[in-house]
Amino acid sequence: MNTITVNIGYLILGTTFSWSSPMLMKLQLSNADASTVASTISLGGMLGPFVSGVVLDRLGRKGTTALSVGLVTASYLLLTVGGSILVLAAGRFLAGISFGIIFSAVPMYIAEISEDSVRGVLNTISMISIASGSLVMFAVGPLVSYELIHYMMLGLCVLFFLLFPILPESPYYLTKTNQTKRATDVLSWLREGRTASCVEKEIQFIKKTIMEQEEQKGSVMTLFALPGNRRAFTICCTLVSLQQLTGITMILFYLQKIFEMTGTAISSSTCSVIVGITKFGAAFLCPVGVKYFGYKTPMMASIFGSALGMGGLSVFFFLQSYNVDISSLSWLPLLSVITYILSFISGFGNIPWALTGELFPSNVKSIATCLITALSSILMFATGKLFPDLIQLIGTDCLFLACSVFCGISLAYVAVCVEETSGLSLVQIQELLSGKKREDLLLEQPK
């Protein structure tokens, strides 16, 4: 039930992130106003991680999650009643703060309540809920009134808060705040079927880990003091930056507009629904891939497919710009976007955030995730806001070609620089990032 509650939060996030494509079509704003409203969520996303960093150790992981959903509820209330650009932008700004908090806090929360063997799968399964939210927005949004879709989203927010009391607090947070008895009770519930001695052993391990990490108080200086932390930060920052540079925000924010630009016979709303279904199906591939192949291989396969998808869009718009007869290629834009979304969501769209939740020790984890999410939001704002300008400056074909090239750069980076950490404990991950070989760590595991 706790997984269901968290995933309702992710589902709401998915609808929020995909709001721009169908709703801006209903509002019929100018290009400048549309890009402002669409990208304002990213401005809030820059602030959200810092809010998370302030409240995470005060409200706890559970309380911080409630705060994020409370903000997105306020966002939908503003979007429902607002008609001016200022009110719409304010609503999207609040949604962005919520987005920044969720991506900073929830991966950490999942990493702290789950066992090593399933941590990777649980951290990637959230994409199913995000994709479900996108599907709801793409499929239902064009068919119902502007107000009704927001009432539906507010209903999901109410459902989250009805289930919220069932959500457990992190045993790490409870132990850190000297609530050992409560931490033991929560861990016993989470590890249902385990003996009391096993639970007590894990509690002692948590205490030892917290004690060791608190000897070095978490700060920005601490984050960069140790080689393992520096390497983790570099990997995560590079991955979330490359996510944006491969074009995901431009595709999701302007999906219907892109299909309109192609001039294909299939309506833009129909294409959006097909893409939403594809995104939903692709979300199931990520946890399966991580379970059987770890993080690295699914991520590389995902990036390769994303490069093909962006390359296909670039070819179509290149032929269109030179007035080549493309009537026989009307299927290519939809196939290219489906290929891109299917590939991106099945690995590269989610795995970097799972890594962010598990590569850092707890004393610097909140600081690291705060900075990484803020960086992602800055680039998301830039790509979302500048999309119309970039089309005018370099052309649609060159823009999508650049995204395909960045996919190639991402593939090379993952192959050379990213370590496989799935199945390792948090301590083993730190040793791996500090230079120890994965094979040696696996040999050290108790039989």
Coordinates of C-alpha atoms in Angstrom, one line a residue:
M1 CA 0.0 0.0 0.0
N2 CA 2.9 2.4 0.7
T3 CA 4.2 1.8 -2.9
I4 CA 0.7 2.6 -4.2
T5 CA 0.6 5.9 -2.3
V6 CA 4.0 7.0 -3.6
N7 CA 3.1 6.0 -7.1
I8 CA -0.1 8.1 -7.0
G9 CA 2.2 11.0 -6.2
Y10 CA 4.3 10.1 -9.3
L11 CA 1.1 9.7 -11.4
I12 CA 0.1 13.3 -10.4
L13 CA 3.6 14.4 -11.4
G14 CA 3.2 12.7 -14.8
T15 CA 0.0 14.6 -15.5
T16 CA 1.7 17.8 -14.4
F17 CA 4.7 17.4 -16.6
S18 CA 2.6 16.6 -19.7
W19 CA 0.1 19.4 -19.0
S20 CA 1.7 21.8 -21.5
S21 CA 1.1 19.8 -24.7
P22 CA -2.7 19.4 -24.7
M23 CA -3.6 22.4 -22.4
L24 CA -1.7 25.1 -24.3
M25 CA -3.6 24.0 -27.4
K26 CA -6.9 24.8 -25.6
L27 CA -5.7 28.1 -24.3
Q28 CA -4.6 29.3 -27.8
L29 CA -1.7 31.5 -26.5
S30 CA 0.8 33.3 -28.6
N31 CA 4.2 31.5 -29.1
A32 CA 5.9 33.8 -26.6
D33 CA 3.2 33.4 -23.9
A34 CA 2.9 29.6 -24.6
S35 CA 6.7 29.1 -24.1
T36 CA 6.6 31.2 -21.0
V37 CA 3.8 29.2 -19.4
A38 CA 5.3 25.9 -20.5
S39 CA 8.8 26.6 -19.2
T40 CA 7.8 28.2 -15.9
I41 CA 7.5 24.8 -14.3
S42 CA 11.3 24.5 -14.8
L43 CA 11.8 27.8 -12.9
G44 CA 10.0 26.2 -10.0
G45 CA 12.0 23.1 -10.5
M46 CA 15.2 25.1 -9.8
L47 CA 13.8 26.2 -6.4
G48 CA 12.2 22.9 -5.4
P49 CA 15.4 21.0 -4.6
F50 CA 16.5 23.8 -2.2
V51 CA 13.1 23.6 -0.5
S52 CA 13.6 19.9 -0.2
G53 CA 17.0 20.3 1.2
V54 CA 15.7 22.6 3.9
V55 CA 12.7 20.5 5.0
L56 CA 13.9 17.0 4.4
D57 CA 15.5 16.5 7.8
R58 CA 12.8 18.6 9.5
L59 CA 9.6 17.2 8.1
G60 CA 11.1 13.8 7.3
R61 CA 10.8 11.9 4.0
K62 CA 7.1 11.3 4.5
G63 CA 6.3 14.9 5.4
T64 CA 8.3 16.2 2.5
T65 CA 6.4 14.0 0.1
A66 CA 3.1 15.4 1.5
L67 CA 4.4 19.0 1.0
S68 CA 5.2 18.3 -2.6
V69 CA 1.7 17.0 -3.3
G70 CA 0.2 19.9 -1.4
L71 CA 2.0 22.3 -3.7
V72 CA 0.8 20.5 -6.9
T73 CA -2.7 20.6 -5.5
A74 CA -2.4 24.4 -5.1
S75 CA -1.0 24.5 -8.7
Y76 CA -4.1 22.7 -10.1
L77 CA -6.4 25.1 -8.1
L78 CA -4.7 28.1 -9.7
L79 CA -4.8 26.6 -13.2
T80 CA -8.5 25.8 -12.8
V81 CA -9.6 29.3 -11.9
G82 CA -6.8 31.3 -13.6
G83 CA -7.1 33.0 -17.0
S84 CA -4.3 35.4 -17.1
I85 CA -0.7 34.6 -18.1
L86 CA 0.5 35.6 -14.6
V87 CA -1.9 33.2 -12.8
L88 CA -1.1 30.4 -15.2
A89 CA 2.6 30.9 -14.8
A90 CA 2.2 31.0 -11.0
G91 CA 0.4 27.7 -11.1
R92 CA 3.1 26.1 -13.2
F93 CA 5.7 27.6 -10.9
L94 CA 4.2 25.8 -7.9
A95 CA 4.1 22.6 -10.0
G96 CA 7.8 23.0 -10.7
I97 CA 8.6 23.4 -7.0
S98 CA 6.7 20.1 -6.4
F99 CA 8.6 18.5 -9.2
G100 CA 11.9 19.6 -7.7
I101 CA 11.0 18.3 -4.3
I102 CA 9.7 14.9 -5.5
F103 CA 12.8 14.2 -7.6
S104 CA 15.0 15.2 -4.7
A105 CA 13.3 13.4 -1.9
V106 CA 11.4 10.3 -3.2
P107 CA 14.4 8.4 -4.7
M108 CA 16.2 8.9 -1.4
Y109 CA 13.1 7.7 0.5
I110 CA 12.8 4.6 -1.7
A111 CA 16.5 3.8 -1.3
E112 CA 16.2 4.0 2.5
I113 CA 13.1 1.8 2.9
S114 CA 13.9 -0.9 0.4
E115 CA 16.3 -3.9 0.5
D116 CA 19.4 -3.9 -1.7
S117 CA 18.0 -6.7 -4.0
V118 CA 14.9 -4.7 -5.0
R119 CA 16.1 -1.1 -4.6
G120 CA 16.8 -0.6 -8.3
V121 CA 13.5 -2.0 -9.4
L122 CA 11.5 0.1 -7.0
N123 CA 13.3 3.2 -8.0
T124 CA 12.7 2.6 -11.7
I125 CA 9.1 1.4 -11.3
S126 CA 8.0 5.0 -10.6
M127 CA 8.3 5.7 -14.3
I128 CA 5.2 3.5 -14.8
S129 CA 3.1 5.9 -12.7
I130 CA 4.6 9.0 -14.4
A131 CA 3.8 7.5 -17.8
S132 CA 0.3 6.7 -16.6
G133 CA -0.2 10.3 -15.7
S134 CA 1.1 11.4 -19.1
L135 CA -1.3 9.0 -20.8
V136 CA -4.3 10.4 -18.8
M137 CA -3.3 13.9 -19.9
F138 CA -2.7 13.0 -23.6
A139 CA -5.7 10.8 -23.9
V140 CA -8.3 12.6 -21.8
G141 CA -7.1 16.2 -22.0
P142 CA -8.1 16.8 -25.7
L143 CA -11.5 15.3 -25.2
V144 CA -12.8 17.1 -22.1
S145 CA -13.1 20.7 -21.0
Y146 CA -10.2 22.6 -19.6
E147 CA -11.8 22.8 -16.2
L148 CA -12.9 19.1 -16.0
I149 CA -9.4 17.8 -16.5
H150 CA -8.2 19.9 -13.6
Y151 CA -11.0 18.7 -11.4
M152 CA -9.9 15.1 -12.2
M153 CA -6.3 15.9 -11.2
L154 CA -7.6 17.5 -7.9
G155 CA -9.4 14.2 -7.2
L156 CA -6.2 12.3 -7.5
C157 CA -4.6 14.7 -5.0
V158 CA -7.4 14.0 -2.6
L159 CA -6.9 10.3 -3.1
F160 CA -3.2 10.7 -2.2
F161 CA -4.0 12.4 1.1
L162 CA -6.6 9.8 2.0
L163 CA -3.9 7.1 1.6
F164 CA -1.1 9.2 3.1
P165 CA -1.5 8.0 6.8
I166 CA -0.6 4.5 5.6
L167 CA 2.8 5.7 4.2
P168 CA 5.7 4.7 6.6
E169 CA 8.5 7.1 7.6
S170 CA 12.0 6.1 6.6
P171 CA 13.8 3.9 9.2
Y172 CA 17.0 5.9 8.5
Y173 CA 15.2 9.2 9.4
L174 CA 13.6 7.8 12.5
T175 CA 16.9 6.3 13.7
K176 CA 18.7 9.6 12.9
T177 CA 16.1 11.5 15.1
N178 CA 16.5 9.0 18.0
Q179 CA 13.1 7.3 17.4
T180 CA 14.7 3.8 17.5
K181 CA 11.6 2.0 18.8
R182 CA 9.4 3.4 16.0
A183 CA 12.2 2.7 13.5
T184 CA 12.2 -0.9 14.6
D185 CA 8.4 -1.2 14.3
V186 CA 8.5 0.4 10.8
L187 CA 11.3 -1.9 9.6
S188 CA 9.5 -5.0 11.0
W189 CA 6.5 -4.0 8.9
L190 CA 8.6 -3.3 5.8
R191 CA 10.5 -6.6 6.2
E192 CA 7.4 -8.7 6.8
G193 CA 8.3 -12.3 7.4
R194 CA 11.9 -11.6 8.7
T195 CA 12.9 -12.6 12.2
A196 CA 13.3 -10.1 15.0
S197 CA 17.0 -10.7 15.0
C198 CA 17.3 -9.8 11.3
V199 CA 15.4 -6.6 11.9
E200 CA 17.6 -5.7 14.9
K201 CA 20.7 -6.5 12.9
E202 CA 19.6 -4.0 10.2
I203 CA 18.7 -1.4 12.8
Q204 CA 22.2 -1.7 14.2
F205 CA 23.7 -1.4 10.7
I206 CA 21.6 1.8 10.1
K207 CA 22.9 3.2 13.4
K208 CA 26.5 2.4 12.5
T209 CA 26.1 4.0 9.1
I210 CA 24.5 7.1 10.5
M211 CA 27.2 7.4 13.2
E212 CA 30.0 7.0 10.7
Q213 CA 28.5 9.5 8.3
E214 CA 27.7 12.1 11.0
E215 CA 31.4 12.2 12.0
Q216 CA 31.7 14.2 8.7
K217 CA 28.8 16.6 8.8
G218 CA 27.1 17.0 5.5
S219 CA 28.0 20.2 3.6
V220 CA 28.9 21.2 0.1
M221 CA 32.5 20.9 1.1
T222 CA 31.9 17.4 2.3
L223 CA 30.3 16.5 -1.0
F224 CA 33.4 17.4 -2.9
A225 CA 36.0 16.3 -0.2
L226 CA 35.9 12.6 -1.0
P227 CA 36.8 11.1 -4.4
G228 CA 33.7 8.8 -4.3
N229 CA 31.4 11.7 -3.7
R230 CA 33.0 13.7 -6.5
R231 CA 32.7 10.9 -8.9
A232 CA 29.1 10.2 -8.0
F233 CA 28.2 13.9 -8.4
T234 CA 30.0 14.1 -11.8
I235 CA 28.2 11.1 -13.1
C236 CA 24.7 12.2 -12.0
C237 CA 25.1 15.8 -13.2
T238 CA 26.4 14.6 -16.6
L239 CA 23.6 12.1 -17.0
V240 CA 20.7 14.5 -16.1
S241 CA 22.3 17.2 -18.3
L242 CA 22.5 14.8 -21.3
Q243 CA 18.8 13.8 -20.6
Q244 CA 17.7 17.3 -21.4
L245 CA 20.2 17.8 -24.3
T246 CA 18.7 14.8 -26.1
G247 CA 15.4 16.7 -26.4
I248 CA 13.0 15.1 -23.9
T249 CA 11.5 18.4 -22.7
M250 CA 11.0 19.7 -26.2
I251 CA 9.2 16.6 -27.2
L252 CA 6.9 16.4 -24.2
F253 CA 6.2 20.2 -24.0
Y254 CA 5.5 20.7 -27.7
L255 CA 4.4 17.2 -28.8
Q256 CA 1.2 18.3 -30.5
K257 CA 2.8 21.3 -32.0
I258 CA 5.6 19.1 -33.5
F259 CA 3.0 16.9 -35.1
E260 CA 1.2 19.9 -36.5
M261 CA 4.5 21.1 -38.1
T262 CA 4.9 17.8 -39.9
G263 CA 1.6 18.2 -41.7
T264 CA 0.8 14.5 -41.5
A265 CA -2.6 13.2 -42.2
I266 CA -3.0 11.8 -38.6
S267 CA -4.4 14.5 -36.2
S268 CA -2.0 15.8 -33.6
S269 CA -4.2 14.8 -30.8
T270 CA -4.4 11.2 -32.1
C271 CA -0.6 11.1 -32.4
S272 CA -0.3 12.4 -28.8
V273 CA -2.6 9.6 -27.5
I274 CA -0.5 7.0 -29.4
V275 CA 2.7 8.4 -27.9
G276 CA 1.0 8.4 -24.4
I277 CA 0.2 4.7 -24.8
T278 CA 3.8 4.1 -26.0
K279 CA 5.2 5.9 -23.0
F280 CA 3.0 3.9 -20.6
G281 CA 4.1 0.6 -22.2
A282 CA 7.8 1.6 -22.2
A283 CA 7.6 2.4 -18.5
F284 CA 7.2 -1.4 -17.7
L285 CA 10.4 -2.2 -19.6
C286 CA 12.7 -0.2 -17.3
P287 CA 12.2 -2.2 -14.1
V288 CA 12.3 -5.5 -16.0
G289 CA 15.5 -4.4 -17.7
V290 CA 17.1 -3.3 -14.4
K291 CA 16.1 -6.5 -12.7
Y292 CA 17.8 -8.8 -15.2
F293 CA 20.5 -6.6 -16.7
G294 CA 21.3 -4.0 -14.1
Y295 CA 21.5 -0.3 -14.8
K296 CA 24.2 0.1 -17.5
T297 CA 23.0 -2.2 -20.3
P298 CA 19.4 -1.0 -20.4
M299 CA 20.6 2.6 -20.3
M300 CA 22.9 2.1 -23.3
A301 CA 20.1 0.3 -25.3
S302 CA 17.7 3.1 -24.4
I303 CA 20.1 5.8 -25.6
F304 CA 20.8 4.0 -28.9
G305 CA 17.1 3.8 -29.7
S306 CA 16.6 7.5 -28.7
A307 CA 19.3 8.5 -31.2
L308 CA 17.5 6.6 -34.0
G309 CA 14.2 8.4 -33.1
M310 CA 15.7 11.9 -33.2
G311 CA 17.6 11.0 -36.3
G312 CA 14.3 10.0 -38.0
L313 CA 12.7 13.3 -37.1
S314 CA 15.7 15.2 -38.4
V315 CA 15.6 13.4 -41.8
F316 CA 11.9 14.1 -42.2
F317 CA 12.2 17.9 -41.5
F318 CA 15.3 18.0 -43.7
L319 CA 13.4 16.6 -46.6
Q320 CA 10.5 18.9 -45.8
S321 CA 12.7 22.0 -45.8
Y322 CA 13.9 21.2 -49.3
N323 CA 10.4 20.7 -50.6
V324 CA 11.0 17.0 -51.3
D325 CA 7.8 15.1 -51.9
I326 CA 7.3 13.4 -48.5
S327 CA 3.7 12.2 -48.9
S328 CA 4.9 8.6 -48.8
L329 CA 6.8 9.3 -45.6
S330 CA 3.9 10.6 -43.6
W331 CA 4.4 7.7 -41.1
L332 CA 8.0 8.7 -40.3
P333 CA 7.4 11.5 -37.7
L334 CA 5.0 9.3 -35.6
L335 CA 7.3 6.3 -35.9
S336 CA 10.3 8.4 -34.9
V337 CA 8.7 10.0 -31.9
I338 CA 7.4 6.6 -30.8
T339 CA 10.9 5.1 -31.2
Y340 CA 12.4 8.0 -29.2
I341 CA 9.8 7.9 -26.4
L342 CA 9.8 4.1 -26.2
S343 CA 13.6 4.0 -25.9
F344 CA 14.1 7.0 -23.6
I345 CA 11.4 6.0 -21.1
S346 CA 12.6 2.4 -21.0
G347 CA 16.0 3.4 -19.5
F348 CA 17.6 6.7 -19.9
G349 CA 14.6 8.7 -18.7
N350 CA 14.6 7.1 -15.2
I351 CA 17.8 5.3 -14.4
P352 CA 19.9 8.5 -13.8
W353 CA 17.4 9.5 -11.1
A354 CA 17.6 6.0 -9.5
L355 CA 21.4 6.4 -9.4
T356 CA 21.0 9.9 -7.8
G357 CA 19.0 8.2 -5.0
E358 CA 21.6 5.6 -4.2
L359 CA 25.2 6.8 -5.1
F360 CA 25.6 9.2 -2.2
P361 CA 26.0 8.5 1.5
S362 CA 23.2 9.9 3.6
N363 CA 25.1 12.8 5.1
V364 CA 25.5 14.5 1.6
K365 CA 22.6 12.8 -0.2
S366 CA 20.1 15.7 0.3
I367 CA 22.7 18.3 -0.8
A368 CA 23.7 16.3 -3.9
T369 CA 20.1 15.6 -5.0
C370 CA 19.3 19.2 -4.5
L371 CA 22.0 20.5 -6.7
I372 CA 21.5 17.8 -9.4
T373 CA 17.7 18.4 -9.6
A374 CA 18.3 22.2 -9.8
L375 CA 20.8 21.6 -12.7
S376 CA 18.2 19.5 -14.5
S377 CA 15.6 22.1 -14.0
I378 CA 17.8 24.9 -15.4
L379 CA 18.4 22.9 -18.6
M380 CA 14.7 21.9 -18.8
F381 CA 13.8 25.6 -18.6
A382 CA 16.4 26.5 -21.3
T383 CA 15.3 23.8 -23.7
G384 CA 11.6 24.4 -23.1
K385 CA 11.8 28.2 -23.4
L386 CA 14.2 28.3 -26.3
F387 CA 12.6 25.6 -28.5
P388 CA 10.6 28.1 -30.7
D389 CA 13.7 30.3 -31.0
L390 CA 16.0 27.5 -31.9
I391 CA 13.7 26.4 -34.7
Q392 CA 13.9 29.9 -36.1
L393 CA 17.7 30.1 -35.6
I394 CA 19.0 26.7 -36.9
G395 CA 15.9 25.0 -38.3
T396 CA 13.9 22.1 -37.1
D397 CA 16.0 19.5 -38.9
C398 CA 19.3 20.7 -37.4
L399 CA 17.7 21.0 -33.9
F400 CA 16.7 17.3 -33.9
L401 CA 20.0 16.3 -35.5
A402 CA 21.8 18.0 -32.6
C403 CA 19.6 16.0 -30.2
S404 CA 20.6 12.8 -32.0
V405 CA 24.3 13.7 -31.7
F406 CA 23.9 14.3 -28.0
C407 CA 22.4 10.8 -27.8
G408 CA 25.6 9.5 -29.3
I409 CA 27.6 11.4 -26.7
S410 CA 25.4 10.0 -24.0
L411 CA 26.0 6.5 -25.2
A412 CA 29.8 6.9 -25.2
Y413 CA 29.7 8.5 -21.7
V414 CA 27.6 5.7 -20.1
A415 CA 29.8 3.0 -21.8
V416 CA 33.1 4.5 -20.5
C417 CA 32.3 6.4 -17.2
V418 CA 29.2 4.9 -15.5
E419 CA 29.7 2.0 -13.0
E420 CA 27.2 -0.8 -12.6
T421 CA 25.8 -0.5 -9.0
S422 CA 22.6 -2.6 -9.1
G423 CA 22.5 -5.2 -6.4
L424 CA 25.3 -3.6 -4.3
S425 CA 24.7 -2.2 -0.8
L426 CA 25.2 1.5 -0.1
V427 CA 28.5 0.8 1.5
Q428 CA 29.7 -1.3 -1.5
I429 CA 28.6 1.5 -3.8
Q430 CA 30.9 4.0 -2.0
E431 CA 33.8 1.6 -2.2
L432 CA 33.2 1.1 -5.9
L433 CA 33.1 4.8 -6.6
S434 CA 36.3 5.2 -4.6
G435 CA 38.2 2.8 -6.9
K436 CA 37.5 -0.7 -5.8
K437 CA 36.5 -3.2 -8.5
R438 CA 33.0 -4.5 -8.7
E439 CA 34.2 -8.1 -9.0
D440 CA 36.1 -7.9 -5.7
L441 CA 33.0 -6.4 -4.0
L442 CA 30.8 -9.3 -5.2
L443 CA 33.3 -11.9 -4.0
E444 CA 33.2 -10.2 -0.5
Q445 CA 29.5 -10.7 -0.2
P446 CA 28.4 -13.3 2.4
K447 CA 27.2 -16.5 0.9

